[in-house]
Amino acid sequence: MQTAFTTAQLERPEIADAAAILKDCVHYGFCTAVCPTYVLLRDENDAPRGRIDLIRAMLEKGGAPDAKTVGHLDRCLSCNSCMTTCAAKVDYMHLADIGRAYIERHYRRPLGDRLLRALLARVLTRPNRFRAAVRAARLTRPLARMLPKRLRPLLTLAPSRLPAAQEATRVGTYPAEGTRKLRVALLAGCVQQALAPRINAATIRLLTRHGCEVVVSDTGCCGALPLHMGREDQARALARTAIAAWRDAERGGALDAVVVNASGCGTTVKDYGKIFKHEADIAEMARSIAARALDVTELLSRLALKPPARRIPLAVAYHDACSLQHAQKVVEPPRALLRAAGFRVLDVPERHFCCGSAGTYNMLQPAIAEQLGRRKSAHIEGTGAAVVAAGNLGCMTQIGLYSGLPIAHTVELLDWATGGPLPEALRGVALPAPETENAAVPTAADSNAVW
Amino acid sequence: MTSSNLTAFLKDCERALGAENVTLVEETIKRYGEHTLPAADRRPGAVVYPGSTAEVQAVVRAANAHRVPIFPVSTGNNMGLGTRAPVAAGQVVVDLGKRMNRIVEIDEVLGYAAVEPGVSFQMMADELVRRGGRYVISTTSGPPQGGMLGNALDKGAGYGPMFDHFGFSCGMEIVLGNGEVIRTGDGSIDHPNAPNWHVSKYSFGPILDGLFTQSNYGIVTRLGIWLMPKPPAVRSFHFAFPDDDDLEAIIDLCRPLKLANFVPTLFRVSNDLYLIGNEDVYPDYAKTGGKTSISDAQRKALQAKHRVGAWTVSGAFYGPSMEAMEPQINRVKQIFLQSGKAKYIPHEEALGNPPLKTAIDSFSGVPTHGELGLLKWRPGGGNSWCPPGTPMVGKIAQKFHKVARAIYEKNGLDYTIMNVCGGRFARGLHVISFNRESEDERRRADLTYKQLADAFAAEGVSVGRSPTDYYEYHMAKLTPSFRNACNAIKNALDPNGIIAPGKYGIG
């Protein structure tokens, strides 16, 4: 695609970056068929190539964007399904980031929208504030009808039970069991700390069991949530704090990997190199952290899973979080690990499609998110699985709104299989009898007697 | 067609389909007119979205009443062959993919499905997974969102035992150009249930199904498609050959293995750029301005980088386990390695090489994006596909290869081909990648296509499919009596010539 930026515009790094991305789009349109909002709304401007045109026009024109453009970009999930299918390899992820940051700087949203976004950015990134907000939401729930419509999705998403604050992951070093093979940092996260500290606990048990010394630093939020909303300055400030924390951690010994167990965060941490490429004081360290960032299943695949302590042939529907499958291209490792642990892994139809969680999307675009959530849950339940596994808490929460199936993080299942406690989601669930190590796992194809 | 005709036609469509299923929105119209061929875009007059056979019938009747030409599309992208742009600007696109995307039936006892035009390879693969994975589809190596029905009707193909997508279809429902609805095969019996409709091709009367491939006599709204029981294991094999002239030997090695059906898949015999282009781009494009073909030295360097040969042969076996296929793999190795030039690439290694992984997926019935990278070999998005073919005789294939390579190089483009080989015939998928934003490259791409068509026609060879822009070019090379017969059928079934006039040179 040809662009018409002026020389002065191209001197701005973000415009130069956008121009380089825009030239790759040639309107093939493969993206439309896999874009959830296009499939639901059938509007060219709610498909990636339409949004790419809108971003180009917005940046070329300069000044305040129009409400129509903002609306179409707001409806983008940033699931990056388009990037998986794009033949021209357009870097839509970064173009959307540039577009959102531009809107944040140049567009004055209606008051309610401004307040909601500010609230989310300030609350979700701080576990203590998040806990207080959840308590407030629980108290307010009976009054939901009296609240502004925009706030009601927050009440729906607020959990009815919150783990105690002392369950949050402690900062410190967790020694490896047996010989130390690796020294790794674990991103403890923000929302996850408050909502499901059990995921970090399972991760630490699993990694130490596999010979990793695990370092948890006071990183705070990695910046993913505000970045998703276009709040670039806040995202950078948070990311700087995280990078500084890991730099400090390296004083106690080099880190072999930075492990992330929330895939939305993993995408951002892996992107630190690009996020800070124009900031000389931190660019090198950011690149170095990004190069070592791994989803927890990537690291475990490299280490090879220990033989399971118990092989439970539970039918597990594995849900691919968009940030894992589309942004990080991590598709096989979680499946292979779950299979190695003895589970029957089932693929979910339409697995390339987003569940509607998408960071803060289900709070900001609840109607579309609900359609996607229901669609995903119906596909998951159609597999006949006994449990759902996913690598991202956001997806787990979203699917849980629409599905009655128990949902566990992939690491909880792997931890359980290799000697850890029963995942919380499986308490009270009737489990199949354990198998012996050499028992053949039945596959659908075995039912074909020809073979 | 006048604008008042179009307005009256669209009013009828709005009444039959609902106003929300008729569009004149600028962004939509513009995008439907876009394509990747050398010629300019062709804007449709409007786009309409029927939701059922009855609604298609209403659209066809309205088109007849107002003499408005319509251009039906199923779903997917038809990349390199014309995309969704109509044969001529102003034709109204009838997009069947938006609403007619139901899997009407899957029979897991007899192994067939019946689909509407909007069902993609990915949708069917997902549904078969959801049902427990007893069956797989034959899929192209094109995009997962490609349409099963449209691909079969355009004589598209996969790579496994059911590669012939029209051949493995059975039973159609069609809205003819005159507005009548017919069913083919046993579907035509005057009975509400026809148990043999999608299982028997040979029923009473002539086999009409073939008339609706690559033609414009009717709009197919339902198609039966046969499914393949999923084998427990798929084990591929690959051989890299170092020299361009090795094609002759390769073809002669593949032929007996396919004639005996010792190898159940087709052979994918890809040249270097067909595989490298999945992952890489023309390295010297900026330096040469795209005016010259890639050099032999650069090709050699890229072959080493991507661990492929000047030619790479891929095939696969199906069996109860990977180990059980060891004897077949050993036999194929023995045959190919006796040439003294082949390098064996085992399945496990190929899984880690993206272009070869694409081959494995396509043998396994797994829809894949892998090959789409080819479209980015040169910038600017231009892409045409020219698929002539060759008998499976090494000397003939080698001669065709030399002629085609010389044409690409004379025009400063990059020879890119995959020969998809059966026992008697190989389809040569020639990819012409060019910068559509450069007038000079558009001209050279157009020349390359026409010179290929001319050169093959001079050898008595036509193409298996054609990009929209070259329908007339190819039809003009056939005998007048063939064209007359096609037009006579057109006049009989679509007397007002309202369905895609000009498609495949008919009407």
PDB file of N, CA and C in Angstrom, chain B residues 411-467:
ATOM      1  N   ASN B 411      11.534 -12.191 -19.146  1.00  0.00           N
ATOM      2  CA  ASN B 411      10.715 -11.077 -18.657  1.00  0.00           C
ATOM      3  C   ASN B 411      11.153 -10.573 -17.279  1.00  0.00           C
ATOM      4  N   GLY B 412      12.296 -11.067 -16.812  1.00  0.00           N
ATOM      5  CA  GLY B 412      12.834 -10.559 -15.542  1.00  0.00           C
ATOM      6  C   GLY B 412      12.013 -10.961 -14.329  1.00  0.00           C
ATOM      7  N   LEU B 413      11.313 -12.072 -14.417  1.00  0.00           N
ATOM      8  CA  LEU B 413      10.560 -12.563 -13.249  1.00  0.00           C
ATOM      9  C   LEU B 413      11.172 -13.883 -12.782  1.00  0.00           C
ATOM     10  N   ASP B 414      10.637 -14.436 -11.704  1.00  0.00           N
ATOM     11  CA  ASP B 414      11.319 -15.536 -11.023  1.00  0.00           C
ATOM     12  C   ASP B 414      10.523 -16.835 -11.167  1.00  0.00           C
ATOM     13  N   TYR B 415      11.147 -17.803 -11.805  1.00  0.00           N
ATOM     14  CA  TYR B 415      10.479 -19.066 -12.131  1.00  0.00           C
ATOM     15  C   TYR B 415      10.112 -19.812 -10.850  1.00  0.00           C
ATOM     16  N   THR B 416       8.828 -20.015 -10.658  1.00  0.00           N
ATOM     17  CA  THR B 416       8.325 -20.608  -9.423  1.00  0.00           C
ATOM     18  C   THR B 416       7.258 -21.630  -9.801  1.00  0.00           C
ATOM     19  N   ILE B 417       7.487 -22.886  -9.463  1.00  0.00           N
ATOM     20  CA  ILE B 417       6.562 -23.932  -9.925  1.00  0.00           C
ATOM     21  C   ILE B 417       6.521 -25.107  -8.962  1.00  0.00           C
ATOM     22  N   MET B 418       5.345 -25.676  -8.830  1.00  0.00           N
ATOM     23  CA  MET B 418       5.239 -26.995  -8.215  1.00  0.00           C
ATOM     24  C   MET B 418       4.527 -27.907  -9.208  1.00  0.00           C
ATOM     25  N   ASN B 419       5.146 -29.046  -9.495  1.00  0.00           N
ATOM     26  CA  ASN B 419       4.499 -30.077 -10.306  1.00  0.00           C
ATOM     27  C   ASN B 419       3.811 -31.045  -9.352  1.00  0.00           C
ATOM     28  N   VAL B 420       2.504 -31.161  -9.484  1.00  0.00           N
ATOM     29  CA  VAL B 420       1.769 -32.086  -8.623  1.00  0.00           C
ATOM     30  C   VAL B 420       1.513 -33.334  -9.452  1.00  0.00           C
ATOM     31  N   CYS B 421       2.190 -34.432  -9.067  1.00  0.00           N
ATOM     32  CA  CYS B 421       2.335 -35.571  -9.977  1.00  0.00           C
ATOM     33  C   CYS B 421       1.469 -36.762  -9.592  1.00  0.00           C
ATOM     34  N   GLY B 422       0.677 -37.222 -10.533  1.00  0.00           N
ATOM     35  CA  GLY B 422       0.006 -38.513 -10.430  1.00  0.00           C
ATOM     36  C   GLY B 422       0.803 -39.521 -11.236  1.00  0.00           C
ATOM     37  N   GLY B 423       0.140 -40.599 -11.654  1.00  0.00           N
ATOM     38  CA  GLY B 423       0.839 -41.632 -12.404  1.00  0.00           C
ATOM     39  C   GLY B 423       1.005 -41.293 -13.872  1.00  0.00           C
ATOM     40  N   ARG B 424       0.048 -40.586 -14.413  1.00  0.00           N
ATOM     41  CA  ARG B 424       0.065 -40.315 -15.858  1.00  0.00           C
ATOM     42  C   ARG B 424       0.225 -38.842 -16.200  1.00  0.00           C
ATOM     43  N   PHE B 425      -0.066 -37.986 -15.220  1.00  0.00           N
ATOM     44  CA  PHE B 425      -0.144 -36.562 -15.521  1.00  0.00           C
ATOM     45  C   PHE B 425       0.348 -35.757 -14.321  1.00  0.00           C
ATOM     46  N   ALA B 426       0.987 -34.643 -14.597  1.00  0.00           N
ATOM     47  CA  ALA B 426       1.384 -33.711 -13.528  1.00  0.00           C
ATOM     48  C   ALA B 426       0.862 -32.326 -13.857  1.00  0.00           C
ATOM     49  N   ARG B 427       0.204 -31.707 -12.891  1.00  0.00           N
ATOM     50  CA  ARG B 427      -0.237 -30.323 -13.058  1.00  0.00           C
ATOM     51  C   ARG B 427       0.914 -29.408 -12.648  1.00  0.00           C
ATOM     52  N   GLY B 428       1.256 -28.472 -13.496  1.00  0.00           N
ATOM     53  CA  GLY B 428       2.366 -27.553 -13.200  1.00  0.00           C
ATOM     54  C   GLY B 428       1.843 -26.219 -12.707  1.00  0.00           C
ATOM     55  N   LEU B 429       1.891 -26.003 -11.404  1.00  0.00           N
ATOM     56  CA  LEU B 429       1.381 -24.753 -10.830  1.00  0.00           C
ATOM     57  C   LEU B 429       2.458 -23.679 -10.961  1.00  0.00           C
ATOM     58  N   HIS B 430       2.347 -22.869 -12.013  1.00  0.00           N
ATOM     59  CA  HIS B 430       3.313 -21.786 -12.229  1.00  0.00           C
ATOM     60  C   HIS B 430       2.827 -20.543 -11.494  1.00  0.00           C
ATOM     61  N   VAL B 431       3.638 -20.031 -10.596  1.00  0.00           N
ATOM     62  CA  VAL B 431       3.272 -18.838  -9.837  1.00  0.00           C
ATOM     63  C   VAL B 431       4.017 -17.643 -10.430  1.00  0.00           C
ATOM     64  N   ILE B 432       3.251 -16.626 -10.801  1.00  0.00           N
ATOM     65  CA  ILE B 432       3.895 -15.405 -11.312  1.00  0.00           C
ATOM     66  C   ILE B 432       3.716 -14.334 -10.239  1.00  0.00           C
ATOM     67  N   SER B 433       4.815 -14.041  -9.558  1.00  0.00           N
ATOM     68  CA  SER B 433       4.789 -13.043  -8.487  1.00  0.00           C
ATOM     69  C   SER B 433       5.338 -11.739  -9.048  1.00  0.00           C
ATOM     70  N   PHE B 434       4.612 -10.656  -8.844  1.00  0.00           N
ATOM     71  CA  PHE B 434       5.076  -9.383  -9.398  1.00  0.00           C
ATOM     72  C   PHE B 434       4.555  -8.222  -8.552  1.00  0.00           C
ATOM     73  N   ASN B 435       5.172  -7.075  -8.760  1.00  0.00           N
ATOM     74  CA  ASN B 435       4.787  -5.873  -8.030  1.00  0.00           C
ATOM     75  C   ASN B 435       3.648  -5.197  -8.792  1.00  0.00           C
ATOM     76  N   ARG B 436       2.455  -5.316  -8.226  1.00  0.00           N
ATOM     77  CA  ARG B 436       1.290  -4.778  -8.940  1.00  0.00           C
ATOM     78  C   ARG B 436       1.264  -3.253  -8.900  1.00  0.00           C
ATOM     79  N   GLU B 437       2.092  -2.669  -8.046  1.00  0.00           N
ATOM     80  CA  GLU B 437       2.146  -1.203  -7.982  1.00  0.00           C
ATOM     81  C   GLU B 437       3.104  -0.641  -9.036  1.00  0.00           C
ATOM     82  N   SER B 438       3.795  -1.529  -9.771  1.00  0.00           N
ATOM     83  CA  SER B 438       4.722  -1.085 -10.822  1.00  0.00           C
ATOM     84  C   SER B 438       4.099  -1.398 -12.187  1.00  0.00           C
ATOM     85  N   GLU B 439       3.919  -0.358 -12.980  1.00  0.00           N
ATOM     86  CA  GLU B 439       3.307  -0.559 -14.303  1.00  0.00           C
ATOM     87  C   GLU B 439       4.169  -1.492 -15.148  1.00  0.00           C
ATOM     88  N   ASP B 440       5.486  -1.305 -15.038  1.00  0.00           N
ATOM     89  CA  ASP B 440       6.404  -2.130 -15.829  1.00  0.00           C
ATOM     90  C   ASP B 440       6.281  -3.612 -15.441  1.00  0.00           C
ATOM     91  N   GLU B 441       6.194  -3.879 -14.144  1.00  0.00           N
ATOM     92  CA  GLU B 441       6.091  -5.291 -13.741  1.00  0.00           C
ATOM     93  C   GLU B 441       4.739  -5.888 -14.097  1.00  0.00           C
ATOM     94  N   ARG B 442       3.693  -5.071 -14.020  1.00  0.00           N
ATOM     95  CA  ARG B 442       2.370  -5.570 -14.442  1.00  0.00           C
ATOM     96  C   ARG B 442       2.434  -6.008 -15.909  1.00  0.00           C
ATOM     97  N   ARG B 443       3.104  -5.176 -16.710  1.00  0.00           N
ATOM     98  CA  ARG B 443       3.225  -5.486 -18.140  1.00  0.00           C
ATOM     99  C   ARG B 443       4.016  -6.778 -18.341  1.00  0.00           C
ATOM    100  N   ARG B 444       5.114  -6.914 -17.595  1.00  0.00           N
ATOM    101  CA  ARG B 444       5.948  -8.111 -17.763  1.00  0.00           C
ATOM    102  C   ARG B 444       5.237  -9.364 -17.243  1.00  0.00           C
ATOM    103  N   ALA B 445       4.449  -9.192 -16.194  1.00  0.00           N
ATOM    104  CA  ALA B 445       3.691 -10.348 -15.669  1.00  0.00           C
ATOM    105  C   ALA B 445       2.642 -10.797 -16.689  1.00  0.00           C
ATOM    106  N   ASP B 446       2.002  -9.819 -17.310  1.00  0.00           N
ATOM    107  CA  ASP B 446       0.997 -10.136 -18.321  1.00  0.00           C
ATOM    108  C   ASP B 446       1.645 -10.856 -19.503  1.00  0.00           C
ATOM    109  N   LEU B 447       2.804 -10.333 -19.915  1.00  0.00           N
ATOM    110  CA  LEU B 447       3.541 -10.972 -21.018  1.00  0.00           C
ATOM    111  C   LEU B 447       3.935 -12.398 -20.660  1.00  0.00           C
ATOM    112  N   THR B 448       4.438 -12.563 -19.436  1.00  0.00           N
ATOM    113  CA  THR B 448       4.878 -13.895 -19.000  1.00  0.00           C
ATOM    114  C   THR B 448       3.714 -14.876 -19.080  1.00  0.00           C
ATOM    115  N   TYR B 449       2.568 -14.444 -18.569  1.00  0.00           N
ATOM    116  CA  TYR B 449       1.413 -15.348 -18.594  1.00  0.00           C
ATOM    117  C   TYR B 449       1.059 -15.730 -20.025  1.00  0.00           C
ATOM    118  N   LYS B 450       0.964 -14.712 -20.873  1.00  0.00           N
ATOM    119  CA  LYS B 450       0.519 -14.997 -22.251  1.00  0.00           C
ATOM    120  C   LYS B 450       1.556 -15.840 -22.998  1.00  0.00           C
ATOM    121  N   GLN B 451       2.821 -15.561 -22.754  1.00  0.00           N
ATOM    122  CA  GLN B 451       3.853 -16.353 -23.436  1.00  0.00           C
ATOM    123  C   GLN B 451       3.848 -17.800 -22.944  1.00  0.00           C
ATOM    124  N   LEU B 452       3.583 -17.983 -21.645  1.00  0.00           N
ATOM    125  CA  LEU B 452       3.453 -19.365 -21.142  1.00  0.00           C
ATOM    126  C   LEU B 452       2.267 -20.057 -21.829  1.00  0.00           C
ATOM    127  N   ALA B 453       1.142 -19.351 -21.856  1.00  0.00           N
ATOM    128  CA  ALA B 453      -0.056 -19.939 -22.478  1.00  0.00           C
ATOM    129  C   ALA B 453       0.223 -20.274 -23.946  1.00  0.00           C
ATOM    130  N   ASP B 454       0.909 -19.375 -24.640  1.00  0.00           N
ATOM    131  CA  ASP B 454       1.223 -19.608 -26.057  1.00  0.00           C
ATOM    132  C   ASP B 454       2.163 -20.807 -26.212  1.00  0.00           C
ATOM    133  N   ALA B 455       3.198 -20.831 -25.378  1.00  0.00           N
ATOM    134  CA  ALA B 455       4.206 -21.884 -25.524  1.00  0.00           C
ATOM    135  C   ALA B 455       3.606 -23.257 -25.252  1.00  0.00           C
ATOM    136  N   PHE B 456       2.773 -23.326 -24.219  1.00  0.00           N
ATOM    137  CA  PHE B 456       2.153 -24.626 -23.919  1.00  0.00           C
ATOM    138  C   PHE B 456       1.125 -24.998 -24.992  1.00  0.00           C
ATOM    139  N   ALA B 457       0.380 -23.995 -25.465  1.00  0.00           N
ATOM    140  CA  ALA B 457      -0.601 -24.281 -26.519  1.00  0.00           C
ATOM    141  C   ALA B 457       0.113 -24.800 -27.768  1.00  0.00           C
ATOM    142  N   ALA B 458       1.303 -24.271 -28.028  1.00  0.00           N
ATOM    143  CA  ALA B 458       2.078 -24.735 -29.186  1.00  0.00           C
ATOM    144  C   ALA B 458       2.465 -26.202 -29.043  1.00  0.00           C
ATOM    145  N   GLU B 459       2.483 -26.692 -27.791  1.00  0.00           N
ATOM    146  CA  GLU B 459       2.775 -28.111 -27.542  1.00  0.00           C
ATOM    147  C   GLU B 459       1.482 -28.918 -27.398  1.00  0.00           C
ATOM    148  N   GLY B 460       0.333 -28.266 -27.625  1.00  0.00           N
ATOM    149  CA  GLY B 460      -0.945 -28.973 -27.511  1.00  0.00           C
ATOM    150  C   GLY B 460      -1.455 -29.062 -26.086  1.00  0.00           C
ATOM    151  N   VAL B 461      -1.029 -28.123 -25.232  1.00  0.00           N
ATOM    152  CA  VAL B 461      -1.392 -28.191 -23.809  1.00  0.00           C
ATOM    153  C   VAL B 461      -2.160 -26.930 -23.401  1.00  0.00           C
ATOM    154  N   SER B 462      -3.321 -27.128 -22.772  1.00  0.00           N
ATOM    155  CA  SER B 462      -4.059 -25.992 -22.217  1.00  0.00           C
ATOM    156  C   SER B 462      -3.852 -25.960 -20.708  1.00  0.00           C
ATOM    157  N   VAL B 463      -4.639 -25.165 -20.006  1.00  0.00           N
ATOM    158  CA  VAL B 463      -4.459 -25.024 -18.559  1.00  0.00           C
ATOM    159  C   VAL B 463      -5.617 -25.689 -17.821  1.00  0.00           C
ATOM    160  N   GLY B 464      -5.361 -26.015 -16.547  1.00  0.00           N
ATOM    161  CA  GLY B 464      -6.389 -26.660 -15.734  1.00  0.00           C
ATOM    162  C   GLY B 464      -7.357 -25.665 -15.130  1.00  0.00           C
ATOM    163  N   ARG B 465      -6.904 -24.470 -14.893  1.00  0.00           N
ATOM    164  CA  ARG B 465      -7.729 -23.375 -14.405  1.00  0.00           C
ATOM    165  C   ARG B 465      -7.143 -22.118 -15.009  1.00  0.00           C
ATOM    166  N   SER B 466      -7.886 -21.032 -14.906  1.00  0.00           N
ATOM    167  CA  SER B 466      -7.343 -19.808 -15.489  1.00  0.00           C
ATOM    168  C   SER B 466      -7.728 -18.602 -14.648  1.00  0.00           C
ATOM    169  N   PRO B 467      -6.824 -17.626 -14.530  1.00  0.00           N
ATOM    170  CA  PRO B 467      -7.225 -16.359 -13.917  1.00  0.00           C
ATOM    171  C   PRO B 467      -8.301 -15.691 -14.779  1.00  0.00           C
TER     172      PRO B 467
END
